[in-house]
Coordinates of C-alpha atoms and ligand atoms in Angstrom, one line a residue:
X73 CA 0.0 0.0 0.0
X74 CA 1.4 3.4 -1.0
X75 CA 2.2 5.9 1.7
X76 CA 0.8 9.5 1.6
X77 CA 3.9 11.8 1.1
X78 CA 5.0 14.0 4.0
X79 CA 4.3 17.7 3.6
X80 CA 6.0 20.0 6.1
X81 CA 3.5 21.6 8.5
X82 CA 0.6 19.4 7.4
X83 CA -0.5 16.5 9.5
X84 CA -1.3 13.3 7.5
X85 CA -5.0 13.5 8.4
X86 CA -5.2 17.1 7.2
X87 CA -3.5 16.2 4.0
X88 CA -5.9 13.4 3.2
X89 CA -8.9 15.6 4.1
X90 CA -7.5 18.1 1.6
X91 CA -7.1 15.6 -1.1
X92 CA -10.6 14.3 -0.5
X93 CA -12.0 17.9 -0.8
X94 CA -10.2 18.3 -4.1
X95 CA -11.7 15.1 -5.4
X96 CA -15.2 16.3 -4.9
X97 CA -14.8 19.9 -5.9
X98 CA -15.3 19.2 -9.6
X99 CA -17.3 21.6 -11.7
X100 CA -20.3 19.4 -11.8
X101 CA -20.0 18.4 -8.1
X102 CA -23.4 17.8 -6.6
X103 CA -25.0 16.9 -9.9
X104 CA -23.9 13.2 -9.8
X105 CA -26.9 11.1 -10.8
X106 CA -28.9 9.0 -8.5
X107 CA -29.3 5.4 -9.5
X108 CA -32.9 4.0 -9.7
X109 CA -32.2 1.6 -6.8
X110 CA -31.4 4.6 -4.6
X111 CA -35.0 5.9 -5.0
X112 CA -37.3 4.2 -2.6
X113 CA -40.5 5.9 -3.7
X114 CA -41.2 8.7 -6.2
X115 CA -42.8 11.7 -4.7
X116 CA -44.3 13.1 -7.9
X117 CA -45.0 11.5 -11.4
X118 CA -45.5 13.1 -14.8
X119 CA -45.0 12.1 -18.4
X120 CA -42.5 14.9 -19.3
X121 CA -40.5 16.9 -16.8
X122 CA -39.2 20.3 -18.0
X123 CA -36.5 22.0 -15.9
X124 CA -36.5 25.7 -16.6
X125 CA -39.2 28.2 -17.5
X126 CA -37.5 30.4 -20.1
X127 CA -38.3 30.4 -23.8
X128 CA -36.8 26.9 -24.4
X129 CA -38.6 25.3 -21.5
X130 CA -41.9 26.9 -22.1
X131 CA -41.8 26.0 -25.8
X132 CA -40.9 22.4 -25.0
X133 CA -43.7 22.2 -22.4
X134 CA -46.3 23.6 -24.9
X135 CA -45.5 21.1 -27.6
X136 CA -45.2 18.1 -25.2
X137 CA -48.6 19.0 -23.7
X138 CA -50.2 19.4 -27.2
X139 CA -48.8 16.0 -28.1
X140 CA -50.9 14.6 -25.3
X141 CA -48.3 14.3 -22.5
X142 CA -48.8 15.3 -18.9
X143 CA -46.2 18.0 -18.3
X144 CA -44.6 19.4 -15.2
X145 CA -42.4 22.4 -15.6
X146 CA -40.2 23.4 -12.7
X147 CA -38.3 26.6 -12.1
X148 CA -35.6 27.1 -9.5
X149 CA -36.3 30.8 -9.0
X150 CA -39.4 32.2 -7.4
X151 CA -40.5 33.7 -10.7
X152 CA -41.0 32.3 -14.2
X153 CA -39.4 33.4 -17.5
X154 CA -35.7 33.3 -17.0
X155 CA -33.3 35.4 -19.1
X156 CA -35.9 35.1 -21.9
X157 CA -38.2 37.4 -20.0
X158 CA -35.3 39.9 -19.4
X159 CA -34.5 39.9 -23.1
X160 CA -35.6 42.2 -25.9
X161 CA -37.5 39.2 -27.2
X162 CA -35.9 39.4 -30.7
X163 CA -36.4 36.2 -32.6
X164 CA -34.2 35.8 -35.7
X165 CA -36.5 34.5 -38.4
X166 CA -36.6 34.7 -42.2
X167 CA -36.9 32.8 -45.5
X168 CA -40.2 34.6 -46.1
X169 CA -42.0 34.9 -42.7
X170 CA -45.5 36.4 -42.9
X171 CA -44.2 39.6 -41.4
X172 CA -41.4 39.9 -44.0
X173 CA -43.9 39.3 -46.8
X174 CA -46.3 41.8 -45.4
X175 CA -43.6 44.4 -45.4
X176 CA -42.4 43.5 -48.9
X177 CA -39.1 42.0 -47.7
X178 CA -37.6 39.4 -50.1
X179 CA -35.8 36.5 -48.3
X180 CA -35.0 32.9 -48.9
X181 CA -33.8 29.8 -47.1
X182 CA -30.6 30.0 -49.1
X183 CA -29.9 33.7 -48.3
X184 CA -30.6 33.1 -44.6
X185 CA -28.5 30.0 -44.3
X186 CA -25.6 31.5 -46.3
X187 CA -25.5 34.4 -43.9
X188 CA -25.6 32.3 -40.8
X189 CA -23.1 29.8 -42.0
X190 CA -20.7 32.4 -43.7
X191 CA -20.7 35.1 -41.1
X192 CA -20.5 32.9 -38.0
X193 CA -17.6 30.9 -36.6
X194 CA -16.0 27.9 -38.2
X195 CA -17.7 24.5 -38.5
X196 CA -21.2 25.5 -37.4
X197 CA -24.0 22.9 -36.8
X198 CA -25.1 22.7 -40.4
X199 CA -28.0 20.3 -39.7
X200 CA -29.5 22.6 -37.2
X201 CA -29.0 25.7 -39.3
X202 CA -30.6 24.1 -42.4
X203 CA -33.7 22.9 -40.5
X204 CA -34.0 26.2 -38.7
X205 CA -34.0 28.2 -41.9
X206 CA -36.3 25.9 -43.8
X207 CA -38.9 26.0 -41.0
X208 CA -38.4 29.6 -40.0
X209 CA -41.7 30.9 -41.6
X210 CA -43.7 28.2 -40.0
X211 CA -42.0 28.8 -36.6
X212 CA -42.8 32.5 -36.8
X213 CA -46.4 31.5 -37.5
X214 CA -46.3 29.3 -34.3
X215 CA -45.1 32.3 -32.2
X216 CA -48.0 34.3 -33.6
X217 CA -50.4 31.5 -32.8
X218 CA -49.2 31.4 -29.2
X219 CA -50.3 35.0 -28.9
X220 CA -47.0 36.9 -29.4
X221 CA -48.0 40.3 -30.9
X222 CA -46.1 41.7 -33.9
X223 CA -46.8 44.9 -35.9
X224 CA -46.4 45.4 -39.6
X225 CA -43.7 48.1 -39.2
X226 CA -40.1 48.0 -40.3
X227 CA -37.2 49.9 -38.8
X228 CA -33.9 50.5 -40.6
X229 CA -32.0 51.5 -37.5
X230 CA -29.3 49.2 -36.2
X231 CA -30.7 48.8 -32.7
X232 CA -33.8 47.1 -31.3
X233 CA -36.7 49.2 -32.3
X234 CA -38.6 50.9 -29.5
X235 CA -41.2 52.7 -31.5
X236 CA -43.6 49.8 -32.2
X237 CA -41.7 48.4 -35.2
X238 CA -41.5 44.6 -35.3
X239 CA -38.9 44.0 -38.0
X240 CA -35.3 45.2 -38.3
X241 CA -31.8 44.3 -39.4
X242 CA -30.7 42.7 -36.1
X243 CA -27.3 41.5 -37.0
X244 CA -24.3 41.9 -39.3
X245 CA -26.2 41.4 -42.5
X246 CA -25.4 44.9 -44.0
X247 CA -21.8 45.0 -42.8
X248 CA -18.9 43.3 -44.5
X249 CA -18.6 40.3 -45.0
X250 CA -22.3 39.7 -44.4
X251 CA -23.5 41.8 -47.3
X252 CA -21.3 39.8 -49.7
X253 CA -22.7 36.5 -48.5
X254 CA -26.3 37.2 -49.3
X255 CA -28.6 40.1 -50.1
X256 CA -29.2 41.6 -46.7
X257 CA -32.7 41.0 -45.3
X258 CA -34.1 42.2 -42.0
X259 CA -34.8 39.2 -39.8
X260 CA -35.0 40.5 -36.3
X261 CA -38.7 39.9 -35.3
X262 CA -39.6 41.9 -32.2
X263 CA -42.8 41.6 -30.2
X264 CA -44.8 44.8 -29.9
X265 CA -43.6 46.2 -26.5
X266 CA -42.8 49.3 -24.6
X267 CA -39.1 50.0 -24.8
X268 CA -36.9 46.9 -24.7
X269 CA -39.4 44.7 -22.9
X270 CA -40.2 42.4 -25.8
X271 CA -38.9 39.4 -23.9
X272 CA -41.4 40.0 -21.2
X273 CA -44.2 40.2 -23.8
X274 CA -43.0 37.0 -25.5
X275 CA -42.8 35.1 -22.2
X276 CA -46.2 36.3 -21.0
X277 CA -47.7 34.8 -24.1
X278 CA -45.9 31.5 -23.8
X279 CA -46.6 31.2 -20.0
X280 CA -50.2 32.0 -20.5
X281 CA -50.4 29.3 -23.2
X282 CA -49.0 26.8 -20.7
X283 CA -51.9 27.6 -18.3
X284 CA -54.5 27.3 -21.1
X285 CA -53.1 23.9 -22.1
X286 CA -52.9 22.6 -18.5
X287 CA -49.2 22.3 -18.0
X288 CA -48.5 22.2 -14.3
X289 CA -45.8 24.8 -13.4
X290 CA -44.0 25.1 -10.1
X291 CA -41.6 27.9 -9.1
X292 CA -39.0 27.5 -6.4
X293 CA -38.2 23.9 -7.4
X294 CA -34.6 23.4 -8.4
X295 CA -33.5 20.3 -10.3
X296 CA -30.4 18.9 -8.6
X297 CA -29.5 15.6 -10.2
X298 CA -31.0 13.1 -12.6
X299 CA -32.2 9.7 -11.7
X300 CA -30.9 7.0 -14.1
X301 CA -31.9 3.4 -14.8
X302 CA -29.2 0.7 -14.9
X303 CA -29.0 1.1 -18.7
X304 CA -28.4 4.9 -18.3
X305 CA -31.9 6.0 -19.2
X306 CA -33.1 9.2 -17.6
X307 CA -36.0 8.3 -15.4
X308 CA -36.5 11.5 -13.5
X309 CA -34.9 14.0 -11.3
X310 CA -34.2 14.7 -7.7
X311 CA -35.2 18.3 -6.9
X312 CA -34.9 20.8 -4.0
X313 CA -38.4 21.8 -3.2
X314 CA -38.5 24.5 -0.4
X315 CA -35.5 22.9 1.2
X316 CA -36.7 19.4 0.9
X317 CA -35.4 16.7 -1.4
X318 CA -38.1 15.2 -3.6
X319 CA -38.0 12.9 -6.5
X320 CA -40.0 13.4 -9.7
X321 CA -40.6 10.5 -12.1
X322 CA -40.8 11.4 -15.8
X323 CA -42.3 8.5 -17.6
X324 CA -41.5 9.7 -21.1
X325 CA -38.6 12.1 -20.8
X326 CA -36.8 14.9 -19.0
X327 CA -36.1 18.2 -20.8
X328 CA -33.2 20.2 -19.5
X329 CA -33.9 23.9 -20.3
X330 CA -32.1 25.6 -17.5
X331 CA -30.3 28.3 -19.3
X332 CA -26.5 28.9 -19.5
X333 CA -23.8 29.3 -16.9
X334 CA -22.7 32.9 -16.9
X335 CA -23.3 33.3 -13.2
X336 CA -21.4 30.2 -12.2
X337 CA -18.0 31.9 -12.1
X338 CA -16.0 28.7 -11.6
X339 CA -17.5 27.3 -14.8
X340 CA -16.9 30.5 -16.8
X341 CA -13.3 30.6 -15.6
X342 CA -12.6 27.0 -16.5
X343 CA -14.7 26.6 -19.7
X344 CA -14.9 30.1 -21.1
X345 CA -11.9 32.1 -19.8
X346 CA -12.2 34.8 -22.5
X347 CA -15.5 35.7 -21.0
X348 CA -14.5 35.7 -17.4
X349 CA -13.2 39.3 -17.3
X350 CA -16.0 40.8 -19.2
X351 CA -17.6 43.4 -17.0
X352 CA -21.3 42.5 -17.0
X353 CA -22.4 38.8 -16.6
X354 CA -25.7 39.1 -18.5
X355 CA -28.6 36.9 -17.6
X356 CA -30.9 35.9 -14.8
X357 CA -29.5 34.5 -11.6
X358 CA -30.6 31.0 -12.6
X359 CA -27.8 30.8 -15.1
X360 CA -25.7 28.5 -12.9
X361 CA -25.1 25.8 -15.3
X362 CA -27.1 23.3 -13.4
X363 CA -28.8 21.8 -16.4
X364 CA -25.5 21.4 -18.2
X365 CA -23.9 19.8 -15.2
X366 CA -26.8 17.4 -14.7
X367 CA -26.3 16.3 -18.3
X368 CA -22.5 16.0 -18.0
X369 CA -22.8 14.0 -14.8
X370 CA -25.1 11.6 -16.6
X371 CA -22.5 11.1 -19.4
X372 CA -23.5 13.8 -21.9
X373 CA -20.9 15.5 -24.1
X374 CA -20.8 19.3 -24.0
X375 CA -19.8 21.4 -27.0
X376 CA -18.5 24.9 -27.7
X377 CA -18.2 25.6 -24.0
X378 CA -15.7 28.4 -24.6
X379 CA -18.1 30.4 -26.8
X380 CA -20.4 33.2 -25.8
X381 CA -21.8 36.6 -26.6
X382 CA -19.5 39.5 -25.7
X383 CA -21.3 42.7 -26.6
X384 CA -19.5 46.0 -27.2
X385 CA -22.6 48.3 -27.8
X386 CA -20.9 51.3 -29.4
X387 CA -24.0 52.5 -31.2
X388 CA -26.4 54.3 -31.0
X389 CA -25.5 56.9 -32.1
X390 CA -24.5 55.4 -35.4
X391 CA -22.3 58.4 -36.1
X392 CA -19.6 57.0 -33.8
X393 CA -19.0 54.3 -36.4
X394 CA -17.1 56.7 -38.5
X395 CA -14.4 56.5 -35.9
X396 CA -11.9 53.6 -36.0
X397 CA -11.4 50.8 -33.5
X398 CA -7.7 49.8 -32.8
X399 CA -5.9 47.3 -30.8
X400 CA -2.9 47.7 -28.5
X401 CA -0.6 47.9 -31.6
X402 CA -2.6 50.9 -32.8
X403 CA -4.0 48.9 -35.7
X404 CA -7.5 48.3 -37.0
X405 CA -8.8 44.7 -36.9
X406 CA -12.6 44.9 -37.7
X407 CA -15.2 46.7 -39.6
X408 CA -16.4 49.2 -37.0
X409 CA -20.0 49.2 -38.4
X410 CA -20.5 45.5 -37.8
X411 CA -23.0 44.1 -35.3
X412 CA -21.8 44.8 -31.7
X413 CA -21.6 41.0 -31.0
X414 CA -19.1 40.6 -33.8
X415 CA -17.1 43.6 -32.5
X416 CA -17.2 42.2 -28.9
X417 CA -16.1 38.8 -30.2
X418 CA -13.2 40.4 -32.1
X419 CA -12.0 42.2 -28.9
X420 CA -12.7 39.5 -26.3
X421 CA -11.5 36.6 -28.2
X422 CA -8.9 38.0 -30.6
X423 CA -7.3 41.1 -29.0
X424 CA -6.8 39.9 -25.4
X425 CA -9.8 41.9 -24.4
X426 CA -8.3 45.3 -25.2
X427 CA -9.3 47.9 -27.8
X428 CA -9.9 51.7 -28.2
X429 CA -12.3 53.7 -30.2
X430 CA -10.5 56.6 -31.8
X431 CA -12.6 59.6 -32.8
X432 CA -12.2 62.9 -34.4
X433 CA -14.7 65.8 -35.0
X434 CA -18.2 64.5 -35.7
X435 CA -17.6 60.9 -34.5
X436 CA -17.3 61.3 -30.7
X437 CA -19.4 59.3 -28.3
X438 CA -22.0 61.4 -26.5
X439 CA -20.6 63.3 -23.5
X440 CA -23.2 61.9 -21.1
X441 CA -22.4 58.2 -21.7
X442 CA -20.3 56.2 -19.3
X443 CA -20.2 52.9 -21.0
X444 CA -16.8 53.6 -22.6
X445 CA -14.4 55.7 -20.5
X446 CA -12.7 58.6 -22.3
X447 CA -9.0 57.8 -21.6
X448 CA -7.1 60.3 -23.8
X449 CA -7.6 63.5 -25.7
X450 CA -5.1 65.5 -27.8
X451 CA -4.9 67.9 -30.7
X452 CA -3.0 65.6 -32.9
X453 CA -3.1 61.8 -33.5
X454 CA 0.6 61.7 -32.6
X455 CA 0.0 63.1 -29.2
X456 CA -3.0 60.8 -28.6
X457 CA -0.8 57.8 -29.5
X458 CA 1.8 58.9 -27.0
X459 CA -0.8 59.2 -24.3
X460 CA -2.0 55.7 -25.1
X461 CA 1.5 54.3 -25.1
X462 CA 1.1 52.8 -28.5
X463 CA 4.2 51.6 -30.5
X464 CA 5.8 54.6 -32.1
X465 CA 4.1 55.7 -35.3
X466 CA 1.6 52.9 -35.4
X467 CA -1.6 54.9 -34.8
X468 CA -0.5 57.7 -37.1
X469 CA 0.1 55.1 -39.8
X470 CA -3.3 53.5 -39.2
X471 CA -5.2 56.8 -39.3
X472 CA -3.3 58.1 -42.3
X473 CA -3.9 54.9 -44.3
X474 CA -7.6 54.8 -43.3
X475 CA -8.2 58.5 -44.0
X476 CA -6.5 58.3 -47.4
X477 CA -8.9 55.6 -48.6
X478 CA -11.9 56.9 -46.7
X479 CA -11.6 60.2 -48.7
X480 CA -12.1 58.1 -51.8
X481 CA -15.0 56.1 -50.3
X482 CA -13.1 52.9 -49.9
X483 CA -11.8 50.7 -47.0
X484 CA -9.5 48.1 -48.5
X485 CA -8.9 46.4 -45.2
X486 CA -12.4 45.9 -43.6
X487 CA -14.8 47.4 -46.2
X488 CA -16.7 49.6 -43.8
X489 CA -20.1 50.6 -45.3
X490 CA -20.3 53.9 -47.2
X491 CA -22.5 55.8 -44.7
X492 CA -19.9 55.4 -42.0
X493 CA -16.8 55.9 -44.1
X494 CA -15.4 59.3 -43.2
X495 CA -11.8 60.3 -42.4
X496 CA -11.0 60.7 -38.7
X497 CA -10.2 64.3 -39.0
X498 CA -10.4 67.4 -36.8
X499 CA -9.3 67.9 -33.2
X500 CA -9.9 67.2 -30.5
X501 CA -8.9 63.5 -31.1
X502 CA -10.2 61.2 -28.5
X503 CA -9.6 57.6 -27.3
X504 CA -12.4 55.7 -25.6
X505 CA -11.6 52.5 -23.7
X506 CA -13.3 49.4 -25.0
X507 CA -11.5 47.0 -22.8
X508 CA -13.8 44.2 -21.7
X509 CA -13.0 44.6 -18.0
X510 CA -13.3 48.4 -18.0
X511 CA -16.0 49.2 -20.5
X512 CA -19.6 48.1 -20.4
X513 CA -19.4 44.7 -22.0
X514 CA -22.3 42.4 -21.2
X515 CA -21.7 38.7 -21.8
X516 CA -23.4 35.4 -21.6
X517 CA -22.6 31.8 -22.6
X518 CA -23.4 29.6 -25.6
X519 CA -21.8 26.3 -24.8
X520 CA -24.0 23.4 -23.7
X521 CA -25.0 19.8 -24.1
X522 CA -24.5 18.0 -27.4
X523 CA -28.0 17.4 -28.9
X524 CA -29.6 16.1 -32.1
X525 CA -32.0 18.4 -34.0
X526 CA -34.7 16.8 -31.8
X527 CA -33.0 17.8 -28.6
X528 CA -31.9 14.3 -27.7
X529 CA -28.8 14.5 -25.5
X530 CA -25.8 12.7 -26.9
X531 CA -22.7 11.2 -25.1
X532 CA -19.2 11.5 -26.3
X533 CA -19.6 8.5 -28.5
X534 CA -22.5 10.1 -30.3
X535 CA -25.0 7.8 -28.6
X536 CA -28.3 9.1 -27.3
X537 CA -28.9 9.0 -23.6
X538 CA -32.4 7.6 -23.5
X539 CA -35.1 9.8 -22.0
X540 CA -32.9 12.9 -21.9
X541 CA -33.4 16.1 -23.9
X542 CA -32.0 19.6 -23.7
X543 CA -32.7 22.9 -25.4
X544 CA -31.9 26.6 -25.2
X545 CA -28.7 27.7 -23.6
X546 CA -28.4 24.3 -21.8
X547 CA -27.7 22.9 -25.3
X548 CA -25.1 23.8 -27.9
X549 CA -27.4 25.2 -30.6
X550 CA -27.2 27.8 -33.3
X551 CA -25.6 30.7 -31.4
X552 CA -21.8 30.6 -31.4
X553 CA -18.8 33.0 -31.4
X554 CA -19.0 35.4 -33.1
X555 CA -22.7 36.0 -32.4
X556 CA -23.8 37.5 -35.6
X557 CA -27.4 38.7 -34.9
X558 CA -29.7 39.4 -32.1
X559 CA -32.5 36.9 -32.0
X560 CA -30.5 33.8 -32.8
X561 CA -30.6 32.7 -29.2
X562 CA -34.4 33.1 -28.4
X563 CA -35.1 31.9 -32.0
X564 CA -33.0 28.7 -31.3
X565 CA -34.6 28.3 -27.8
X566 CA -38.1 28.4 -29.0
X567 CA -37.5 26.4 -32.2
X568 CA -35.4 23.6 -30.7
X569 CA -37.3 23.7 -27.4
X570 CA -40.4 22.8 -29.3
X571 CA -38.7 19.9 -31.0
X572 CA -37.3 18.6 -27.7
X573 CA -40.7 18.7 -26.1
X574 CA -42.3 16.9 -29.0
X575 CA -39.6 14.3 -29.1
X576 CA -39.9 13.7 -25.3
X577 CA -43.7 13.3 -25.5
X578 CA -43.4 10.9 -28.4
X579 CA -41.4 8.4 -26.3
X580 CA -43.3 5.4 -25.0
X581 CA -43.8 5.6 -21.2
X582 CA -41.0 3.7 -19.4
X583 CA -42.0 1.1 -16.9
Ligands
FAD104 C1 -30.9 41.9 -21.2 C2 -30.8 40.8 -22.2 C3 -31.4 40.9 -23.5 C4 -31.3 39.9 -24.4 N1 -32.0 40.0 -25.6 C5 -32.0 39.0 -26.5 C6 -32.8 39.1 -27.6 O1 -33.5 40.1 -27.9 N2 -32.9 38.0 -28.5 C7 -32.1 36.9 -28.2 O2 -32.1 36.0 -29.0 N3 -31.4 36.8 -27.1 C8 -31.4 37.8 -26.2 N4 -30.7 37.6 -25.0 C9 -30.2 36.3 -24.7 C10 -31.4 35.4 -24.3 O3 -32.3 36.1 -23.4 C11 -31.0 34.1 -23.7 O4 -29.9 33.5 -24.3 C12 -32.2 33.1 -23.8 O5 -33.3 33.8 -23.3 C13 -32.0 31.8 -23.0 O6 -33.2 31.1 -22.9 P1 -33.3 29.7 -22.1 O7 -34.7 29.3 -22.2 O8 -32.2 28.8 -22.6 O9 -32.9 30.1 -20.6 P2 -33.7 31.1 -19.6 O10 -34.6 32.0 -20.3 O11 -32.6 31.7 -18.8 O12 -34.5 30.1 -18.8 C14 -33.9 29.1 -18.0 C15 -34.6 29.0 -16.6 O13 -34.2 27.8 -16.0 C16 -34.1 28.1 -14.6 N5 -33.2 27.1 -14.0 C17 -31.9 27.1 -13.9 N6 -31.4 26.0 -13.2 C18 -32.5 25.3 -12.9 C19 -32.7 24.1 -12.2 N7 -31.7 23.4 -11.8 N8 -34.0 23.6 -12.1 C20 -35.1 24.4 -12.5 N9 -34.9 25.5 -13.2 C21 -33.7 26.0 -13.4 C22 -33.6 29.5 -14.6 O14 -33.8 30.1 -13.3 C23 -34.3 30.2 -15.7 O15 -35.5 30.7 -15.3 C24 -30.7 38.7 -24.1 C25 -30.2 38.5 -22.8 C26 -30.3 39.5 -21.9 C27 -29.7 39.3 -20.5

């Protein structure tokens, strides 16, 4: 038998206790599944159990119930709706939705999928993208049928409309390279709402629908760990209900729809270190990764865990986009007029989280904003560069090169769109800090469980874990890094949530 090594100052018993603690402090600690034999009696039974009441969970519950299953939806927080209810409620839809057609917008499956595939990150989930685009008009119809209100009004602004418009360009479609991939079409579908409360309106409609259909929903019930049969099938879940441990039997299936993990700082640090320093973890407090961890603990694979949405919301006003964004070498690296998720991605993932907006006359940020600190001001670009401690001559070179081409209406490096292409000219020159840990940079996660297009959770061998489904930010879906358009997340949650609920309900009840 091997001896524990001696460590000066540590007694053998303390050392072993320490080693034991390390062994159980894994990222998914506490989510280890229960075996069926450990459950003496089930406290509650249903056909389909949905864990999480955001847009993914609600959509899953609606479809499962309509397919004839008894459905219980649990929510760990005291209120329903998750991050979905906090959101602007934008759903990325296209290929000729009723709203697009009513507003005379031409779009197609090919244009929509070319944009999503071409503008996003490498090796996207092609099967999910294809299905999502093909069925986008029908999915939008489903949202309308659930009672989500939309108005036949189009906005051409770059930000979520707040004046009653329900359709806008919500992503990088009009910026380079998006506009070269497909004819740009507005695909951001926004519920009619006051201000940015579209998510609340969307969730009110979906939650009301649950009640009409007879889905049982319970708040303050947190899923803790799955219960598995000897063959690995998910049979149900152990939950924390008002401080008591209870077991819920799910005869047909369990749907994990418990959001992402941006508020589980240990998970973010380990899985998505580029997001860890971003200043504003964005999402409801239920984003603790519990659904993902329950899945991992039951043998599921997790994909794209490092990816997320880092937002650098430079605009409005859109006039600032005629400034230039540079890195610590004083060089441009992105088309400034791109979607703010693409800009945030470029900074967080590709520039070690550091960048500056350089403005001249006519392109300054408004004086009253405090999202992006003003860190230097000078009468010449050279003096500004000295204050920023950039490599000698680099910023002067970047500005001179950019200005020379901007005067001729071109941007050979990043093809900034014509309306924003103006030389950076006229003092005072200013530098605004876009560093992810110092500026206002909201962030949330996209990595999650590996699923089929029907939400079936897969293990690392590509085999389905029977009875286990996942959707929304608990699953790895359409959104990735870079995040190319608002609405891809809630669009993905509702679309694939529905499919997960249907697939779970379609399972024969297990004994
Ligand atoms: C301010 C803001 C604006 C946004 N705007 C948009 C937008 O307009 N369009 C867009 O596409 N995206 C938007 N997003 C992102 C989007 O809201 C989320 O990615 C999406 O809503 C996630 O939905 P979900 O159903 O996966 O999770 P959620 O909506 O977060 O729902 C998951 C629920 O599960 C609960 N839960 C967690 N663990 C457990 C457990 N163990 N047991 C039971 N319940 C549990 C959580 O409390 C939560 O209520 C925005 C995000 C924010 C913060």
